[in-house]
Short mmCIF file of C-alpha atoms in Angstrom, two decimals:
data_model
loop_
_atom_site.label_atom_id
_atom_site.label_comp_id
_atom_site.label_asym_id
_atom_site.label_seq_id
_atom_site.Cartn_x
_atom_site.Cartn_y
_atom_site.Cartn_z
CA MET A 1 181.27 87.59 65.91
CA LYS A 2 178.19 87.84 63.68
CA VAL A 3 179.14 84.58 61.99
CA LEU A 4 179.43 82.87 65.40
CA ILE A 5 175.99 84.13 66.45
CA LEU A 6 174.49 82.91 63.16
CA LEU A 7 176.04 79.45 63.52
CA THR A 8 174.83 79.24 67.12
CA ALA A 9 171.29 80.11 66.02
CA LEU A 10 171.36 77.50 63.25
CA VAL A 11 172.62 74.80 65.63
CA THR A 12 169.95 75.70 68.23
CA THR A 13 167.22 75.54 65.58
CA SER A 14 168.49 72.17 64.39
CA VAL A 15 168.59 70.76 67.92
CA ASN A 16 165.06 71.95 68.78
CA ALA A 17 163.51 70.90 65.46
CA MET A 18 161.08 67.96 65.62
CA THR A 19 161.36 64.83 63.56
CA ILE A 20 158.16 63.16 62.42
CA ASP A 21 158.51 60.49 65.13
CA GLU A 22 159.05 63.11 67.84
CA TYR A 23 156.00 64.97 66.58
CA LEU A 24 153.85 61.82 66.73
CA ASN A 25 155.13 61.00 70.22
CA GLN A 26 154.16 64.49 71.40
CA VAL A 27 150.73 64.05 69.82
CA LYS A 28 150.20 60.75 71.68
CA ILE A 29 151.00 62.53 74.94
CA LYS A 30 149.14 65.81 74.42
CA ASN A 31 146.30 65.13 71.99
CA LYS A 32 143.12 64.34 73.93
CA ASN A 33 141.45 62.47 71.06
CA ILE A 34 144.37 60.04 70.79
CA ARG A 35 144.42 59.60 74.54
CA SER A 36 140.68 58.91 74.59
CA TYR A 37 141.11 56.02 72.13
CA GLU A 38 143.92 54.60 74.27
CA ILE A 39 141.65 54.75 77.32
CA ASP A 40 138.92 52.97 75.31
CA VAL A 41 141.40 50.16 74.66
CA GLU A 42 142.20 49.94 78.38
CA ALA A 43 138.48 49.92 79.22
CA ALA A 44 137.93 46.96 76.89
CA GLU A 45 140.69 45.04 78.67
CA ASP A 46 139.12 45.83 82.05
CA LYS A 47 135.70 44.72 80.79
CA GLN A 48 137.11 41.32 79.85
CA VAL A 49 138.52 40.81 83.35
CA ALA A 50 135.24 42.04 84.89
CA GLY A 51 133.39 39.27 83.03
CA ASP A 52 134.63 36.77 85.62
CA LEU A 53 132.81 38.60 88.39
CA ALA A 54 130.52 35.57 88.71
CA LEU A 55 133.57 33.51 89.76
CA SER A 56 134.53 35.87 92.59
CA PRO A 57 134.12 34.61 96.17
CA VAL A 58 131.01 35.91 97.92
CA LEU A 59 130.91 36.54 101.67
CA THR A 60 127.48 36.66 103.31
CA GLY A 61 126.47 37.42 106.88
CA SER A 62 123.26 37.95 108.78
CA TYR A 63 122.05 38.70 112.30
CA TYR A 64 118.54 39.08 113.60
CA VAL A 65 116.48 39.07 116.79
CA GLN A 66 112.88 37.92 116.66
CA THR A 67 110.35 38.33 119.44
CA ASP A 68 107.21 36.21 119.20
CA LYS A 69 104.13 36.78 121.45
CA SER A 70 101.66 35.04 119.23
CA LEU A 71 99.16 32.71 120.81
CA PRO A 72 101.17 29.58 121.68
CA LEU A 73 100.29 26.21 120.28
CA LEU A 74 101.20 22.91 121.86
CA MET A 75 104.77 23.10 120.52
CA PHE A 76 105.45 26.48 122.12
CA LEU A 77 106.70 26.56 125.66
CA ALA A 78 106.24 30.19 126.69
CA ASN A 79 104.01 33.21 126.21
CA LYS A 80 107.01 35.20 124.87
CA ARG A 81 109.74 33.62 122.79
CA THR A 82 112.90 35.44 121.64
CA THR A 83 115.17 34.07 118.91
CA THR A 84 118.66 35.45 118.26
CA ALA A 85 120.32 34.14 115.09
CA THR A 86 123.70 34.72 113.45
CA ALA A 87 124.99 33.30 110.19
CA LEU A 88 128.18 33.63 108.18
CA GLY A 89 128.90 32.09 104.79
CA LEU A 90 131.53 32.03 102.06
CA SER A 91 130.79 30.66 98.58
CA LYS A 92 132.64 30.51 95.28
CA LYS A 93 131.82 29.26 91.83
CA PHE A 94 134.66 27.74 89.79
CA SER A 95 135.13 27.63 86.04
CA THR A 96 134.39 23.89 86.18
CA GLY A 97 130.75 24.63 87.05
CA THR A 98 131.37 23.68 90.67
CA THR A 99 130.00 25.79 93.52
CA LEU A 100 131.59 25.38 96.95
CA ALA A 101 130.04 26.97 100.05
CA LEU A 102 131.07 27.14 103.71
CA THR A 103 128.44 28.18 106.28
CA GLY A 104 128.18 28.69 110.03
CA GLU A 105 124.91 29.30 111.92
CA THR A 106 123.89 29.73 115.56
CA TYR A 107 120.44 30.10 117.12
CA LYS A 108 119.63 31.10 120.72
CA TYR A 109 116.04 30.61 121.98
CA ASP A 110 114.97 32.40 125.16
CA TYR A 111 111.61 31.77 126.87
CA ASP A 112 109.91 34.41 129.03
CA GLN A 113 107.12 33.15 131.30
CA PRO A 114 107.75 29.49 130.36
CA LEU A 115 104.84 27.10 130.61
CA THR A 116 107.24 24.48 131.97
CA PRO A 117 109.05 25.67 135.13
CA GLY A 118 112.82 25.87 134.70
CA ASP A 119 112.70 25.71 130.91
CA THR A 120 114.19 29.09 129.93
CA GLY A 121 115.45 28.16 126.45
CA TYR A 122 118.28 26.49 124.56
CA SER A 123 120.87 27.10 121.79
CA THR A 124 121.77 25.28 118.57
CA GLY A 125 124.42 25.74 115.89
CA ARG A 126 126.04 24.09 112.90
CA LEU A 127 129.08 24.31 110.61
CA GLY A 128 128.73 23.02 107.11
CA ILE A 129 130.21 22.58 103.68
CA SER A 130 128.23 22.08 100.48
CA LEU A 131 129.26 21.21 96.94
CA THR A 132 127.10 21.60 93.83
CA GLN A 133 128.17 20.35 90.40
CA SER A 134 126.26 20.92 87.16
CA LEU A 135 126.15 17.77 85.04
CA TRP A 136 124.17 18.86 81.97
CA LYS A 137 123.24 22.51 81.32
CA ASP A 138 126.55 23.91 82.56
CA SER A 139 128.35 20.62 82.20
CA PHE A 140 131.59 20.99 84.13
CA GLY A 141 131.74 24.72 83.38
CA ARG A 142 130.76 24.68 79.70
CA ALA A 143 128.67 27.85 80.10
CA THR A 144 131.56 29.60 81.83
CA ARG A 145 133.98 28.64 79.06
CA LEU A 146 131.56 29.81 76.37
CA ARG A 147 131.07 33.10 78.18
CA GLN A 148 134.81 33.59 78.63
CA ASP A 149 135.46 32.88 74.94
CA ARG A 150 132.73 35.32 73.89
CA GLU A 151 133.92 38.03 76.27
CA SER A 152 137.53 37.53 75.16
CA LEU A 153 136.52 37.96 71.52
CA THR A 154 134.28 40.91 72.37
CA ALA A 155 137.11 42.59 74.25
CA ARG A 156 139.42 41.98 71.30
CA LEU A 157 136.82 43.40 68.92
CA GLU A 158 136.34 46.51 71.05
CA LYS A 159 140.10 46.98 71.47
CA MET A 160 140.74 46.65 67.75
CA SER A 161 137.83 48.97 66.93
CA SER A 162 139.20 51.62 69.28
CA ASP A 163 142.72 51.04 68.03
CA LEU A 164 141.50 51.40 64.44
CA LYS A 165 140.04 54.80 65.33
CA ARG A 166 143.33 55.71 67.00
CA ARG A 167 145.28 54.62 63.93
CA ALA A 168 143.01 56.56 61.59
CA ALA A 169 143.47 59.66 63.75
CA LEU A 170 147.26 59.20 63.75
CA ILE A 171 147.26 58.79 59.97
CA GLN A 172 145.42 62.10 59.64
CA ILE A 173 147.75 63.75 62.15
CA GLU A 174 150.79 62.47 60.25
CA SER A 175 149.19 63.70 57.02
CA ASP A 176 148.87 67.12 58.64
CA TYR A 177 152.62 67.04 59.26
CA TRP A 178 153.38 66.37 55.59
CA ASP A 179 150.81 68.96 54.48
CA TYR A 180 152.58 71.54 56.63
CA LEU A 181 155.95 70.66 55.08
CA VAL A 182 154.39 70.92 51.61
CA ALA A 183 152.95 74.32 52.56
CA GLN A 184 156.38 75.46 53.75
CA GLU A 185 158.08 74.27 50.56
CA ASN A 186 155.29 75.77 48.49
CA VAL A 187 155.86 79.21 50.04
CA LYS A 188 159.57 78.96 49.22
CA LEU A 189 158.74 77.83 45.70
CA LYS A 190 156.20 80.62 45.14
CA GLN A 191 158.65 83.16 46.53
CA ALA A 192 161.34 81.97 44.11
CA ASN A 193 158.85 82.01 41.24
CA LEU A 194 157.90 85.61 42.08
CA GLU A 195 161.52 86.71 42.26
CA ARG A 196 162.28 85.19 38.87
CA ALA A 197 159.18 86.83 37.40
CA LYS A 198 160.22 90.21 38.82
CA LYS A 199 163.70 89.83 37.35
CA LEU A 200 162.13 88.97 34.03
CA GLN A 201 159.87 92.03 34.33
CA SER A 202 162.82 94.31 35.06
CA TRP A 203 164.72 92.90 32.11
CA SER A 204 161.67 93.29 29.80
CA SER A 205 161.12 96.86 30.99
CA ASN A 206 164.64 97.76 29.97
CA ARG A 207 164.13 96.18 26.57
CA VAL A 208 160.88 98.12 26.04
CA TYR A 209 162.56 101.32 27.19
CA ASN A 210 165.38 100.74 24.73
CA GLY A 211 162.91 99.99 21.94
CA ILE A 212 164.07 96.38 21.58
CA ALA A 213 160.79 94.73 22.78
CA ASP A 214 157.10 95.46 22.38
CA GLN A 215 154.82 96.75 25.14
CA SER A 216 152.72 93.56 24.81
CA ASP A 217 155.71 91.49 25.89
CA LEU A 218 156.05 93.56 29.04
CA LEU A 219 152.33 93.22 29.76
CA GLN A 220 152.63 89.45 29.56
CA ILE A 221 155.45 89.52 32.10
CA LYS A 222 153.50 91.89 34.37
CA ALA A 223 150.54 89.51 34.26
CA LEU A 224 152.91 86.71 35.23
CA VAL A 225 154.20 88.77 38.18
CA SER A 226 150.66 89.49 39.36
CA THR A 227 149.81 85.80 39.11
CA ARG A 228 152.91 84.89 41.12
CA GLU A 229 152.01 87.49 43.77
CA VAL A 230 148.55 85.98 44.17
CA GLU A 231 150.03 82.47 44.32
CA LEU A 232 152.49 83.55 47.02
CA ALA A 233 149.74 85.21 49.07
CA ASN A 234 147.59 82.06 48.81
CA ALA A 235 150.56 79.87 49.72
CA LYS A 236 151.26 81.95 52.85
CA ASP A 237 147.59 81.79 53.84
CA ASP A 238 147.59 78.03 53.34
CA LEU A 239 150.72 77.75 55.51
CA GLU A 240 148.94 79.65 58.29
CA SER A 241 145.96 77.28 58.06
CA LYS A 242 148.20 74.23 58.17
CA GLY A 243 150.02 75.72 61.16
CA THR A 244 146.71 76.08 63.01
CA VAL A 245 146.04 72.37 62.48
CA ILE A 246 149.52 71.48 63.77
CA ARG A 247 148.94 73.55 66.92
CA GLU A 248 145.59 71.82 67.47
CA ASN A 249 147.22 68.39 67.11
CA LEU A 250 149.83 69.31 69.73
CA ASP A 251 147.26 70.96 72.03
CA LEU A 252 148.92 74.37 71.64
CA THR A 253 147.21 77.75 71.86
CA SER A 254 146.87 80.12 68.93
CA SER A 255 149.61 82.32 70.44
CA ASP A 256 152.10 79.44 70.57
CA PRO A 257 154.54 79.22 67.66
CA VAL A 258 154.41 76.25 65.33
CA PRO A 259 157.38 73.97 66.13
CA GLU A 260 160.28 73.69 63.74
CA PHE A 261 160.33 70.39 61.86
CA SER A 262 163.48 68.61 60.74
CA SER A 263 162.03 65.73 58.70
CA SER A 264 161.91 65.97 54.93
CA LEU A 265 159.34 64.95 52.36
CA THR A 266 161.98 62.66 50.91
CA ASP A 267 162.32 60.73 54.19
CA SER A 268 160.68 57.36 53.58
CA ARG A 269 158.61 55.94 56.45
CA PRO A 270 159.35 52.36 57.63
CA TYR A 271 155.74 51.11 57.78
CA VAL A 272 155.52 49.31 54.45
CA THR A 273 159.01 47.79 54.74
CA ASP A 274 158.14 46.31 58.14
CA LEU A 275 154.65 45.08 57.18
CA SER A 276 155.55 43.62 53.77
CA LYS A 277 157.54 40.89 55.53
CA LYS A 278 154.46 39.62 57.37
CA PRO A 279 152.54 36.78 55.70
CA ASN A 280 148.89 37.31 56.70
CA MET A 281 148.12 40.98 56.30
CA ILE A 282 144.49 42.05 56.13
CA ARG A 283 142.63 45.34 56.39
CA ILE A 284 141.55 45.80 60.01
CA GLN A 285 138.01 46.84 59.08
CA ASN A 286 137.53 43.54 57.24
CA TYR A 287 139.08 41.53 60.06
CA LEU A 288 136.62 43.01 62.55
CA THR A 289 133.84 41.29 60.60
CA GLN A 290 135.55 37.95 61.22
CA LEU A 291 135.67 38.62 64.95
CA GLU A 292 131.98 39.55 64.90
CA ALA A 293 131.22 36.22 63.22
CA LYS A 294 133.08 34.30 65.93
CA ILE A 295 131.18 36.20 68.61
CA LYS A 296 127.86 35.39 66.93
CA GLN A 297 128.79 31.70 66.91
CA ASP A 298 129.65 31.81 70.62
CA VAL A 299 126.32 33.55 71.31
CA SER A 300 124.54 30.78 69.42
CA ASP A 301 126.35 28.13 71.48
CA GLU A 302 125.48 29.98 74.68
CA VAL A 303 121.80 30.16 73.74
CA ARG A 304 121.71 26.41 73.10
CA ASP A 305 123.50 25.70 76.39
CA THR A 306 121.10 27.97 78.28
CA LEU A 307 118.09 26.09 76.90
CA ARG A 308 119.43 22.68 77.90
CA PRO A 309 117.86 20.71 80.78
CA ASP A 310 119.69 21.26 84.05
CA LEU A 311 120.85 18.32 86.18
CA SER A 312 122.96 19.16 89.22
CA LEU A 313 124.51 17.00 91.91
CA THR A 314 124.52 18.43 95.45
CA GLY A 315 126.37 17.16 98.52
CA LYS A 316 126.27 18.69 102.00
CA TYR A 317 127.88 17.95 105.34
CA TYR A 318 127.07 19.70 108.65
CA THR A 319 128.27 19.35 112.21
CA THR A 320 125.60 20.13 114.82
CA SER A 321 125.67 21.37 118.39
CA TYR A 322 122.94 21.65 121.05
CA ASP A 323 123.05 22.94 124.61
CA VAL A 324 121.03 24.99 127.05
CA ASP A 325 124.02 27.26 127.52
CA TYR A 326 124.90 29.39 124.47
CA ALA A 327 128.64 29.50 125.22
CA THR A 328 128.83 25.72 125.65
CA MET A 329 127.00 25.23 122.34
CA GLN A 330 129.53 27.47 120.59
CA SER A 331 132.51 25.56 121.98
CA ASN A 332 131.05 22.25 120.75
CA ILE A 333 129.92 23.46 117.31
CA SER A 334 132.80 21.82 115.43
CA LYS A 335 132.41 18.38 116.98
CA ASP A 336 131.45 15.72 114.44
CA ASP A 337 129.69 13.27 116.74
CA ARG A 338 126.25 14.25 115.40
CA PRO A 339 126.69 15.21 111.76
CA VAL A 340 124.11 15.70 109.02
CA THR A 341 124.86 14.50 105.48
CA TYR A 342 122.92 15.13 102.29
CA VAL A 343 123.31 13.90 98.72
CA GLY A 344 120.80 14.78 96.02
CA LEU A 345 120.09 15.33 92.35
CA ASN A 346 118.07 18.26 91.02
CA LEU A 347 116.53 18.23 87.54
CA SER A 348 114.82 21.03 85.64
CA TRP A 349 113.57 20.59 82.09
CA MET A 350 112.05 23.18 79.80
CA PHE A 351 109.75 21.37 77.40
CA GLY A 352 110.16 22.13 73.71
CA SER A 353 107.96 24.86 72.29
CA ASP A 354 107.83 27.21 69.34
CA ALA A 355 109.45 29.93 71.46
CA VAL A 356 112.41 27.69 72.37
CA SER A 357 112.89 26.54 68.77
CA ALA A 358 112.63 30.10 67.49
CA GLN A 359 115.26 31.31 69.92
CA LYS A 360 117.69 28.59 68.82
CA SER A 361 116.91 29.17 65.16
CA SER A 362 117.38 32.95 65.46
CA ALA A 363 120.80 32.58 67.10
CA ASP A 364 121.92 29.94 64.57
CA LYS A 365 120.85 32.02 61.57
CA ALA A 366 122.53 35.14 62.93
CA ALA A 367 125.76 33.15 63.35
CA LEU A 368 125.48 31.69 59.84
CA ALA A 369 124.84 35.09 58.24
CA ALA A 370 127.84 36.55 60.10
CA LYS A 371 129.95 33.61 58.94
CA TYR A 372 129.12 34.26 55.28
CA ARG A 373 129.94 37.96 55.67
CA ALA A 374 133.22 37.13 57.38
CA GLU A 375 134.29 34.75 54.60
CA GLN A 376 133.62 37.44 51.99
CA GLU A 377 135.35 40.14 54.03
CA ALA A 378 138.40 37.90 54.48
CA ILE A 379 138.85 37.78 50.71
CA VAL A 380 138.26 41.51 50.34
CA GLY A 381 140.61 42.37 53.21
CA LYS A 382 143.50 40.30 51.84
CA ASN A 383 143.01 41.61 48.32
CA ALA A 384 143.04 45.14 49.73
CA TRP A 385 146.55 44.55 51.06
CA GLN A 386 147.82 43.30 47.70
CA ASP A 387 146.15 46.26 46.01
CA TYR A 388 147.80 48.57 48.52
CA LEU A 389 151.27 47.16 47.79
CA ARG A 390 150.65 47.56 44.06
CA ARG A 391 149.52 51.16 44.44
CA TYR A 392 152.51 51.89 46.64
CA GLU A 393 154.97 50.69 44.01
CA VAL A 394 153.16 52.67 41.29
CA THR A 395 153.15 55.81 43.44
CA LYS A 396 156.87 55.46 44.18
CA GLN A 397 157.59 55.22 40.47
CA ASN A 398 155.35 58.21 39.77
CA VAL A 399 157.29 60.30 42.29
CA LEU A 400 160.54 59.49 40.50
CA THR A 401 158.96 60.37 37.17
CA LEU A 402 157.56 63.67 38.46
CA GLU A 403 160.95 64.51 39.95
CA LYS A 404 162.55 64.08 36.54
CA LEU A 405 159.75 66.07 34.93
CA ALA A 406 160.23 68.94 37.41
CA GLN A 407 163.95 68.97 36.65
CA ILE A 408 163.30 68.97 32.91
CA GLN A 409 160.72 71.78 33.13
CA SER A 410 163.06 73.84 35.33
CA GLU A 411 165.90 73.43 32.83
CA ARG A 412 163.52 74.22 29.97
CA SER A 413 162.47 77.47 31.71
CA LYS A 414 166.11 78.47 32.14
CA GLN A 415 166.88 77.72 28.50
CA GLU A 416 163.87 79.72 27.29
CA GLN A 417 165.09 82.73 29.27
CA ILE A 418 168.56 82.33 27.77
CA ARG A 419 167.03 82.14 24.29
CA LEU A 420 164.96 85.25 25.07
CA ASN A 421 168.11 87.09 26.10
CA LYS A 422 169.60 86.17 22.73
CA GLY A 423 166.42 87.14 20.87
CA ARG A 424 165.76 83.60 19.67
CA THR A 425 162.29 83.13 21.25
CA ILE A 426 159.23 85.13 22.17
CA THR A 427 158.01 86.23 25.61
CA PHE A 428 154.97 83.93 25.43
CA ASN A 429 157.24 80.87 25.29
CA VAL A 430 159.17 82.10 28.32
CA VAL A 431 155.96 82.64 30.30
CA THR A 432 154.64 79.22 29.27
CA ALA A 433 157.88 77.50 30.25
CA GLU A 434 157.95 79.33 33.58
CA THR A 435 154.34 78.32 34.30
CA ASP A 436 154.97 74.69 33.33
CA SER A 437 158.02 74.59 35.57
CA ALA A 438 156.09 75.99 38.53
CA GLU A 439 153.27 73.45 38.03
CA ALA A 440 155.76 70.60 37.74
CA GLN A 441 157.42 71.61 41.02
CA VAL A 442 154.05 71.73 42.80
CA ASN A 443 153.03 68.35 41.38
CA TYR A 444 156.31 66.86 42.56
CA LEU A 445 155.78 68.28 46.07
CA LYS A 446 152.26 66.87 46.22
CA ALA A 447 153.43 63.49 44.92
CA LYS A 448 156.09 63.20 47.63
CA SER A 449 153.53 64.16 50.26
CA GLY A 450 151.05 61.66 48.81
CA LEU A 451 153.65 58.89 49.03
CA ARG A 452 154.33 59.67 52.69
CA LYS A 453 150.57 59.65 53.41
CA LEU A 454 150.16 56.37 51.56
CA GLU A 455 152.91 54.85 53.70
CA ALA A 456 151.11 55.99 56.84
CA SER A 457 147.82 54.49 55.63
CA SER A 458 149.39 51.02 55.92
CA LEU A 459 148.46 51.35 59.62
CA LEU A 460 144.93 50.40 58.56
CA PHE A 461 146.19 46.83 58.03
CA THR A 462 147.25 44.17 60.52
CA ASP A 463 148.79 40.71 60.59
CA ILE A 464 146.08 38.31 61.85
CA THR A 465 148.68 35.74 62.96
CA GLU A 466 149.83 38.03 65.77
#
């Protein structure tokens, strides 16, 4: 029965234990810092769409009543004149630089105390369409295209900047996971070291009691035990600290237990394997400089386009209606028997001056400086990826070497204890071998953790062809 309960507990622990991927998924859901960076990315996408606000249709409407009792001139027909006006319009600018507008207007004029008997007023109205096309400054939507390109690049820059912060935070959070596993293994290692030291102390005490060994040998072993006790206490304290960080990452309270983890320090992460197959890897921080350079160039082009002369072609067509009766005027407002047409060109030209030249020059120089920085950063960013791959291979080899070294030092410690039991070595050699073995085990743990962290840091790179 006890065996069944134990097996059930082990299976339950295994089922509930978190893998590294499950841990990271929980962090993405619960950690507010990670969520904030994701929202920043979404905000950048919304900002790009909002840039086309100038191309949204605009509905306008107006209504007013005006009463005029001013001293009449020859053109006025009454001592009191009331005007009632309504207007409704819909306009839209297109990415081609074309502005289309539809308008409808009505006016009702009422005369009180008319100077001409029987003349009590009249009504007029019109329906119209107008088309305006820029031919020079915003030539067929050039300004709109430049703005859209700049805003698209700006949105991409902001998204990548926020995503870089998110990636850096996830790298640290993953590092916290490996640090916690190291702390757990370190406690087990320190506990085992202490138990071996205590066994050695008990054995040495018996030898001193039997007059086989000197008191100095026992003191050396006691010092080793004390050292191991301190190391174990520090390891447990470090585990508690690492557990606090894990709880913070998962948005848990201090009273919540730290989750069980099922991943191992020997579990290789897939990042480098996936990314090494991609041809154009570059460090994201360096790539952001290239995006900034492209934005500066678009800004320079926009400045030049803004300072161009403006020549626009305008065409208008209106139907008109006139009648003494307001209702009759309204019913005839769409008739085209008395239309009004208009075709015109409008030109505006800002003459050259030092201020205009300086503005162009400033934008051009800023773009050129950004271009030079981007070219340098492109080289640095690509070299950083090659350097990363080299360091990764070296670190992998070092882990294998340290694993062998830990095994050798562990075997050496065992052999020294066997030799001590046979009286073929001194206690100092046993203590030295035990210390070297413990250090080798710790170095191996840290090396495995360092390799996992190095794999995670590949998230700081991206493939610019995507």
